[in-house]
Short mmCIF file of C-alpha atoms in Angstrom, two decimals:
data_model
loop_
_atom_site.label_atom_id
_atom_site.label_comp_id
_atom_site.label_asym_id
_atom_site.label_seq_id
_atom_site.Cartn_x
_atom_site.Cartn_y
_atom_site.Cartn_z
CA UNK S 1 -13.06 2.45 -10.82
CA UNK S 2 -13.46 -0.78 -12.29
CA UNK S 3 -16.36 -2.48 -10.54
CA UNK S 4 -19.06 -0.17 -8.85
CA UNK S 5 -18.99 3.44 -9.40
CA UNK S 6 -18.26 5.09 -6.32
CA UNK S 7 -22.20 7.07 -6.27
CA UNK S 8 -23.55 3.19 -5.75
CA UNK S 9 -20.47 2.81 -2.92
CA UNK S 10 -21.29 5.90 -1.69
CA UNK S 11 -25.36 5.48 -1.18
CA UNK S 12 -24.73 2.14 -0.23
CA UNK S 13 -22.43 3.70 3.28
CA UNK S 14 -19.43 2.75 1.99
CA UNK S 15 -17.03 -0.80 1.98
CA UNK S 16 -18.40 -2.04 5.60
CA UNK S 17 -22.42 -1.39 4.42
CA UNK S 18 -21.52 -3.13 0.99
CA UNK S 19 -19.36 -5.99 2.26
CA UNK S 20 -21.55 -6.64 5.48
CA UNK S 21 -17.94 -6.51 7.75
CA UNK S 22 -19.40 -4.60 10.66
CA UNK S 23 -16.45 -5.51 12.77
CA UNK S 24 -13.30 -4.91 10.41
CA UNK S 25 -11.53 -1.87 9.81
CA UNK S 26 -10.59 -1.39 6.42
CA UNK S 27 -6.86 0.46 4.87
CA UNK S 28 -6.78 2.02 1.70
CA UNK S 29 -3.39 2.28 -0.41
CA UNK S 30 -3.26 3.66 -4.08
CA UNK S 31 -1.58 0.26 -4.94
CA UNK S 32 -2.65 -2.81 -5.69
CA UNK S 33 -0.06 -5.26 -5.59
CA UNK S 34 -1.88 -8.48 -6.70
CA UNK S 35 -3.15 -7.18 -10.17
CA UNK S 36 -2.41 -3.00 -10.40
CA UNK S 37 1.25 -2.20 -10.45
CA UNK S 38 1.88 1.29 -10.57
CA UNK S 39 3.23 2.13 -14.24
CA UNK S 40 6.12 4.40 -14.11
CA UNK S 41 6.19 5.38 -17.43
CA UNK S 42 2.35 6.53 -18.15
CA UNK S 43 2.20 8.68 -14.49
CA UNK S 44 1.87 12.27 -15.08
CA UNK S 45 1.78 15.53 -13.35
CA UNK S 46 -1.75 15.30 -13.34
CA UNK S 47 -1.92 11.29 -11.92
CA UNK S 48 -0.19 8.29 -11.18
CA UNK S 49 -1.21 5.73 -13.60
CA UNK S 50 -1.69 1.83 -13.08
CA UNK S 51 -1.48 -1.03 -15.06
CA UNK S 52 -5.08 -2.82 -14.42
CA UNK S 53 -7.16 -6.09 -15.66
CA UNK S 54 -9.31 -3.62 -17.79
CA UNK S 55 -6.07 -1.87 -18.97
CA UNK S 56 -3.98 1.27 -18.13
CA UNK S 57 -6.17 3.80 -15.77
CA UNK S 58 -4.89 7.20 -15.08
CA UNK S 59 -5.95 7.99 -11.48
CA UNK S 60 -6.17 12.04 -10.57
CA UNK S 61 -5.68 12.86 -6.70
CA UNK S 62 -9.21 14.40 -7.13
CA UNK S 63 -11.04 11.01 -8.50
CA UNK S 64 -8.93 9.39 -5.97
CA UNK S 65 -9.96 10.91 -2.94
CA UNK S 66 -13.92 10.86 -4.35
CA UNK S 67 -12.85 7.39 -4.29
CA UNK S 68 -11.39 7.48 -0.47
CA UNK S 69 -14.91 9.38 0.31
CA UNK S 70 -17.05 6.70 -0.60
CA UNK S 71 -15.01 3.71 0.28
CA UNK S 72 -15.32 5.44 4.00
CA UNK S 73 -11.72 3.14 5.14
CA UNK S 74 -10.45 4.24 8.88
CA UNK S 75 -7.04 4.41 7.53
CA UNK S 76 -6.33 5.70 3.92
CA UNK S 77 -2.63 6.90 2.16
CA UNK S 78 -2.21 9.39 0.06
CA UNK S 79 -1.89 9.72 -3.61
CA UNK S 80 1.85 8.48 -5.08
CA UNK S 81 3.87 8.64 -7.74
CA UNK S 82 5.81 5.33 -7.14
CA UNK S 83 9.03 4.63 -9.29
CA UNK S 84 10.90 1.19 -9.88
CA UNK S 85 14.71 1.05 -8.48
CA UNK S 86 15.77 1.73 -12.39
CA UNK S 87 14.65 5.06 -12.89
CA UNK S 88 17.12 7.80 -13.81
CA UNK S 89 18.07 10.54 -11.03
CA UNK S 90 15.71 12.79 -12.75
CA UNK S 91 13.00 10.96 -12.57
CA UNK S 92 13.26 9.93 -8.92
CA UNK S 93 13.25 13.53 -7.97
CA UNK S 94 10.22 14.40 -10.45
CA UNK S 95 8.43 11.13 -8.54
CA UNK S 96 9.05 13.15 -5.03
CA UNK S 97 8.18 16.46 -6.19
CA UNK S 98 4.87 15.16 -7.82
CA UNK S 99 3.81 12.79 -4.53
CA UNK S 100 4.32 15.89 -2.03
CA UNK S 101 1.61 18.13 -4.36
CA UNK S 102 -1.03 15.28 -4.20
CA UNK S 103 -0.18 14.72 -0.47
CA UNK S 104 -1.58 18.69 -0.22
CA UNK S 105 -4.42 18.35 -2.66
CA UNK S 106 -5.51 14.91 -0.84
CA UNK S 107 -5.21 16.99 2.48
CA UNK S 108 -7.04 19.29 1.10
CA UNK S 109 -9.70 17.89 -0.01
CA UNK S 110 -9.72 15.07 2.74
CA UNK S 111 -12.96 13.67 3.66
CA UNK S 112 -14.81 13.69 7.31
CA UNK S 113 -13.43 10.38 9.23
CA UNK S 114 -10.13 8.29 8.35
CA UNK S 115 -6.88 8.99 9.39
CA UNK S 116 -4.15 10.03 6.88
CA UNK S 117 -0.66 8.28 5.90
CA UNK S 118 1.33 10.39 4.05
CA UNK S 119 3.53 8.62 1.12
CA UNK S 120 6.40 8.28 1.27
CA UNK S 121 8.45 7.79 -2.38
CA UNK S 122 12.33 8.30 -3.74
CA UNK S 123 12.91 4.95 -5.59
CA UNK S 124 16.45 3.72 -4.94
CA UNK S 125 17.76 7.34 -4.06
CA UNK S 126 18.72 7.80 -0.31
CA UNK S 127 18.67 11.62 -0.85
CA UNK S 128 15.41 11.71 -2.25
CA UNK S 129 14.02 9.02 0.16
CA UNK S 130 15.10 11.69 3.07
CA UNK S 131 14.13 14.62 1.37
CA UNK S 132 9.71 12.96 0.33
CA UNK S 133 10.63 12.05 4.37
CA UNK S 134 11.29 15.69 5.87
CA UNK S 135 8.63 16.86 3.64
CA UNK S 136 5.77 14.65 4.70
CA UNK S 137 6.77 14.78 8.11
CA UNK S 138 6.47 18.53 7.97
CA UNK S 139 2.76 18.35 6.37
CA UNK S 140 2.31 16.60 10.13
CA UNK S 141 -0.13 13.87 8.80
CA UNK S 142 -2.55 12.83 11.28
CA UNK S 143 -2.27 8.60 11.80
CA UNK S 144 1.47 7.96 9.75
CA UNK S 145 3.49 7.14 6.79
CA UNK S 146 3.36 4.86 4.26
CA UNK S 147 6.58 4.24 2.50
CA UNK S 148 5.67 3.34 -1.09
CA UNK S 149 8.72 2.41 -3.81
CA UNK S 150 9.53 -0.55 -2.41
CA UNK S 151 9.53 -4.30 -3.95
CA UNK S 152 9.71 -2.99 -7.24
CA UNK S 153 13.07 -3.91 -8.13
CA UNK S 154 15.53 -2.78 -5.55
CA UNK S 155 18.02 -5.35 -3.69
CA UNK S 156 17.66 -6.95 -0.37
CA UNK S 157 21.27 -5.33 0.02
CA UNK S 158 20.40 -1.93 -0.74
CA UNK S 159 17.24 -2.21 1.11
CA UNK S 160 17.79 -1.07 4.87
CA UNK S 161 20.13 1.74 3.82
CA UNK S 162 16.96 3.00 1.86
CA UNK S 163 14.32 2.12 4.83
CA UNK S 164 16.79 3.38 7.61
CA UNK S 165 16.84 6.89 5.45
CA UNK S 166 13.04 7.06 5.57
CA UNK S 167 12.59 5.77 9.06
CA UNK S 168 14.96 7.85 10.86
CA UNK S 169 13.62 10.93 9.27
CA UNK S 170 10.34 10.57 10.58
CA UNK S 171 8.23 11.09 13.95
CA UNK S 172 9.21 7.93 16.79
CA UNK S 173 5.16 8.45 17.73
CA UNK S 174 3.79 7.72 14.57
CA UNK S 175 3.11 4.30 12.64
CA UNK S 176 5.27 3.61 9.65
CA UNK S 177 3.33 0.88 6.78
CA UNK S 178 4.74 -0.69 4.02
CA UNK S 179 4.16 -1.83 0.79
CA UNK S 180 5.70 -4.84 -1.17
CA UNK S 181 7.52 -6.70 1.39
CA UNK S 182 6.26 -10.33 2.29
CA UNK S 183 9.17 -12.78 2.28
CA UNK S 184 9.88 -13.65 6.06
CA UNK S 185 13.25 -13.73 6.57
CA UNK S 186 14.30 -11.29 3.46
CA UNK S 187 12.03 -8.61 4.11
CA UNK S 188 9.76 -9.05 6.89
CA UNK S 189 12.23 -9.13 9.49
CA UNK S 190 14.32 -6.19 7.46
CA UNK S 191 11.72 -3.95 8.00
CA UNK S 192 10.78 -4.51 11.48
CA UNK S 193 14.40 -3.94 11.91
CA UNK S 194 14.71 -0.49 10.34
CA UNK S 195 11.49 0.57 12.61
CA UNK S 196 8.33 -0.49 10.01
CA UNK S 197 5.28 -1.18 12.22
CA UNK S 198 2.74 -1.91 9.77
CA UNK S 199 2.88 -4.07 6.50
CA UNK S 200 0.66 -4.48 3.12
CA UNK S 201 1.12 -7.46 1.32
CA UNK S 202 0.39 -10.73 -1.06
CA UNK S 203 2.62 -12.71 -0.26
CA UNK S 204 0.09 -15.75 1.47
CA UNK S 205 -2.00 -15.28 -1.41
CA UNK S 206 0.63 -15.72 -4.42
CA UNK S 207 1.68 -18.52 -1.80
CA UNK S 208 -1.77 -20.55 -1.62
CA UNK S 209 -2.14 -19.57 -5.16
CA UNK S 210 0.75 -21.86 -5.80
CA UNK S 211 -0.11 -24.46 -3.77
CA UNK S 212 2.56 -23.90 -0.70
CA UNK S 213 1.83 -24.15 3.48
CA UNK S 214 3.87 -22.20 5.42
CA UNK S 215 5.50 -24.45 7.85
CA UNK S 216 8.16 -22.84 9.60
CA UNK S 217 8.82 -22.99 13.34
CA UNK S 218 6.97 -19.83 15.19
CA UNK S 219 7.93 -20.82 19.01
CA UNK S 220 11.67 -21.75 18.69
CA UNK S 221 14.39 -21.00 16.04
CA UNK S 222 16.61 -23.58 17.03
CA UNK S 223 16.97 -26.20 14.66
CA UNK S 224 19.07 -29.13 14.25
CA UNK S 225 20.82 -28.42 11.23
CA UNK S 226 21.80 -32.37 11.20
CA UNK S 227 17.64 -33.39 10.79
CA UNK S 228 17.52 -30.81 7.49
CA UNK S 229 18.12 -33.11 5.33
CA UNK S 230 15.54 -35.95 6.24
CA UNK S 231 12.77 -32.25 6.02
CA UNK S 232 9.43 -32.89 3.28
CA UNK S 233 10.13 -33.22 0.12
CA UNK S 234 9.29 -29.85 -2.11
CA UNK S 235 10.30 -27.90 1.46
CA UNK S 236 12.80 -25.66 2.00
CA UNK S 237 12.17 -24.93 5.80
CA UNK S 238 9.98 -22.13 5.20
CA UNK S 239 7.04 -24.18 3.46
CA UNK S 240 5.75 -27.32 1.81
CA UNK S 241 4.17 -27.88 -1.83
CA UNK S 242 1.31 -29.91 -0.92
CA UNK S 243 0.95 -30.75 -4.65
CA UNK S 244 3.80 -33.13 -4.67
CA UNK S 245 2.77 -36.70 -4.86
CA UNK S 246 4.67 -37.64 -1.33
CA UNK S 247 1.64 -36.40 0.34
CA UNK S 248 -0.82 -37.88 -1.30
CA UNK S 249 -1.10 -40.40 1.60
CA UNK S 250 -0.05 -38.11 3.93
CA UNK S 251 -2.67 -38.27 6.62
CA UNK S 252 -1.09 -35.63 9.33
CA UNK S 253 -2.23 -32.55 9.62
CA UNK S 254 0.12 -29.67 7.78
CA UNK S 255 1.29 -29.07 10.98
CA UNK S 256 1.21 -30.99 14.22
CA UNK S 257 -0.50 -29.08 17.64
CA UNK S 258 -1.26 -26.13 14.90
CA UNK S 259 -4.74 -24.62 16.41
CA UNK S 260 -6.25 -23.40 12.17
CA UNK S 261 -9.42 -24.92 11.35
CA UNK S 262 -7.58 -26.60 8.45
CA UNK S 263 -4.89 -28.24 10.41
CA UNK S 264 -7.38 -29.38 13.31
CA UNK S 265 -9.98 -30.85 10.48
CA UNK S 266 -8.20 -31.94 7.37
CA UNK S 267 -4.99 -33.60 6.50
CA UNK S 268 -2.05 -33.46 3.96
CA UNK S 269 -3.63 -36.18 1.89
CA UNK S 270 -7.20 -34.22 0.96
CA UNK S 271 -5.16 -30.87 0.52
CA UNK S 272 -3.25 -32.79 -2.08
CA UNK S 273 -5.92 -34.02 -3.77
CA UNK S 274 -8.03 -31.11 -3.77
CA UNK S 275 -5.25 -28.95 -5.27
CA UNK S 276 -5.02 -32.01 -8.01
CA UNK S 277 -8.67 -32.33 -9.22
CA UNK S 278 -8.58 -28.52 -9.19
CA UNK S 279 -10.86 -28.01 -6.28
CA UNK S 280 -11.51 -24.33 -5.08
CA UNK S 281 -11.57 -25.80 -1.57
CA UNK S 282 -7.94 -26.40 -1.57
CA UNK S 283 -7.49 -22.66 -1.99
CA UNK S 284 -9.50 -21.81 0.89
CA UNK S 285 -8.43 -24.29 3.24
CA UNK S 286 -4.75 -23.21 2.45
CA UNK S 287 -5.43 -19.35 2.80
CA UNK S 288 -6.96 -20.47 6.08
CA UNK S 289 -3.88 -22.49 7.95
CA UNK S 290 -0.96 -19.80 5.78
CA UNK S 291 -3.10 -16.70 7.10
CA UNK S 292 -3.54 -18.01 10.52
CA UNK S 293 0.56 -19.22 10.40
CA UNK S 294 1.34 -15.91 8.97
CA UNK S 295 0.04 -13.68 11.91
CA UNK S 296 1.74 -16.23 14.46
CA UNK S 297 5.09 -15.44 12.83
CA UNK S 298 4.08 -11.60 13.87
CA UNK S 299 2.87 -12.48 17.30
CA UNK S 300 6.37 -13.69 17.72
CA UNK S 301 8.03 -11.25 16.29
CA UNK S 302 5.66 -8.64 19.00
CA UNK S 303 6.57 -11.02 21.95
CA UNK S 304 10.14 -11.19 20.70
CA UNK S 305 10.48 -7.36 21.10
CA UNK S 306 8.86 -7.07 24.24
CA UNK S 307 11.29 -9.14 25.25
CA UNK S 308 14.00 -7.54 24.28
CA UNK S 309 15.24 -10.34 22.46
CA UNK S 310 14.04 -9.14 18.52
CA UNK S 311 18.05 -9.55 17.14
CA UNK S 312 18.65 -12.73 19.02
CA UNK S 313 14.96 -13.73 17.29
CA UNK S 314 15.99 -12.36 13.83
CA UNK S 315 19.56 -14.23 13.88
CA UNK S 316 18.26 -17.65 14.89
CA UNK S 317 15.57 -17.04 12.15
CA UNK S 318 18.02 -16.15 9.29
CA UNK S 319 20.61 -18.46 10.39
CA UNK S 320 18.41 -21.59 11.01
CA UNK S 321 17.54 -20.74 6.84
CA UNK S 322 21.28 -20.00 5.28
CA UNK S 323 21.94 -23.72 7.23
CA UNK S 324 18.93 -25.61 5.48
CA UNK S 325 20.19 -24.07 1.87
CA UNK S 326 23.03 -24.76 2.50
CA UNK S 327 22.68 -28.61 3.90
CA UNK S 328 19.98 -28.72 0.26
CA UNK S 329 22.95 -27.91 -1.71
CA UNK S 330 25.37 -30.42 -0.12
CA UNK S 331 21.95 -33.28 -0.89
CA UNK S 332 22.12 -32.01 -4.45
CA UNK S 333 25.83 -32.25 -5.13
CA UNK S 334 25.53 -35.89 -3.36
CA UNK S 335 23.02 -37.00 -5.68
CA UNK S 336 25.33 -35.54 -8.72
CA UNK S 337 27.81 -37.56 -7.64
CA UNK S 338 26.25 -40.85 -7.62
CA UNK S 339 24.81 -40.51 -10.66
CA UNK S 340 28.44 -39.70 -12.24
#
């Protein structure tokens, strides 16, 4: 709505016509986590409304799926009024009322081609979660589910309680995706856990935004809790600010035997000083090696579970984490102490 109008999408064949990716399928979620939150407070029963760049937008499930039609994505979600954890019990239950009449107005008036994910809402409510999850699952959506409400506020604590009430409630057969998760050892391995198959997020690009390379170990979790200490400065086993000055004469690659096009061309060193003259480069070259890192983590997560080895995977990962913290703090008290 706030760059071409959908006629121009729509003449042009849609987002693989206008972007010239032939070869890429494309989702479609009524959330945009990088810059359009959804916005509680100015969602009514005729839209959910979203905080934007060009300011608040009220979005009808009718505009939406003219949207959907000329987009032309394989997979698309429905229409949803998503709540933060906050929200009073009223609320919550007005939010799961008001996603279940889009869902049948966007089925309604769903276009020819794309397969549907019904949403999935209920804020931090377990009985509300369940009940948008019966509901949906009743509507028997054709591709899946896609469990909105989440990263907008709620604990990592009260998180798989929430997930496990959604997940269990719905078809084995069918896909589950999710929005607002990223972190990998907080949330990504959380919701494989509960059962989530498929996940939305920005977490690599708020990452490269900042400057940060994923570094963490994909092939083995086992780490020597004694060598934690002596880890890059500005890391905290997960990644590494490459705008600190200790790599500015850093000529290794950000990762050793990593197969990216950044890692096997470039080193620390020019990273650093792109980022530092404010070269665009450095952005690109970053998004490169954390996407490529990024979808390594989930090939060993896949492998893991073919396995039949996902916990033992999911332990060592946490574990090998709580140990570096916790081996950080012990540096940081040291330090105090000498300068007492």
């Amino acid at each position: 709505l706030e760059g071409l109008s959908i006629k121009t999408i729509s003449k042009i064949g849609g987002l693989h016509q206008l972007l010239g990716l032939h070869e890429y399928g494309f989702v479609a979620v009524p959330r945009d986590s990088i810059q359009c939150l959804p916005e509680a407070n100015g969602t009514n029963k005729l839209g959910a409304s979203f905080e934007t760049p060009c300011g608040r937008l009220l979005i009808k499930p009718v505009e939406y799926m003219e949207m959907i039609s000329s987009m032309k994505p394989e997979l698309w979600a429905t229409l949803a009024d998503e709540v933060p954890a906050w929200v009073s019990d009223k609320r919550n239950k007005t939010s799961v009322d008001r996603t279940i009449k889009w869902l049948d107005e966007c089925i309604v008036s769903s276009p020819v081609g794309g397969a549907v994910f019904g949403a999935i809402v209920g804020g931090s409510s377990l009985e509300e979660r369940q009940r948008c999850a019966q509901e949906v699952a009743r509507r028997n959506v054709s591709a899946g589910y896609w469990v909105g409400g989440f990263g907008l506020g709620e604990s990592m604590n009260e998180r798989p309680a929430l997930l496990n009430a959604v997940i269990e409630t719905l078809p084995e057969e069918k896909p589950r995706f999710i929005c607002g998760l990223g972190l990998p050892a907080e949330e990504i391995l959380q919701g494989v856990a509960a059962g989530v198959d498929l996940f939305e997020s920005t977490y690599i690009y708020h990452l490269t935004l900042g400057g940060f390379a994923l570094t963490f170990p994909l092939d083995s979790m086992e780490i020597n809790a004694s060598n934690l200490a002596s880890s890059d400065v500005g890391s905290d086993l997960r990644k590494i600010n490459l705008r600190a000055t200790v790599f500015r004469k850093d000529t290794t690659p950000i990762i050793e035997g990593c197969t990216c096009y950044t890692c096997q061309n470039h080193t620390r060193a020019y990273i650093n000083h792109l980022l530092n003259v404010h070269e665009m480069l450095a952005q690109i070259l970053l998004e490169i090696h954390n996407t490529h890192h990024f979808l390594g983590f989930f090939r060993s997560i896949r492998e893991a579970i073919k396995a039949g080895r996902f916990e033992e995977f999911r332990k060592k990962f946490v574990q090998s984490r709580c140990d570096h913290l916790a081996v950080a703090s012990l540096d940081v008290g040291f330090s105090q102490t000498r300068l007492v």
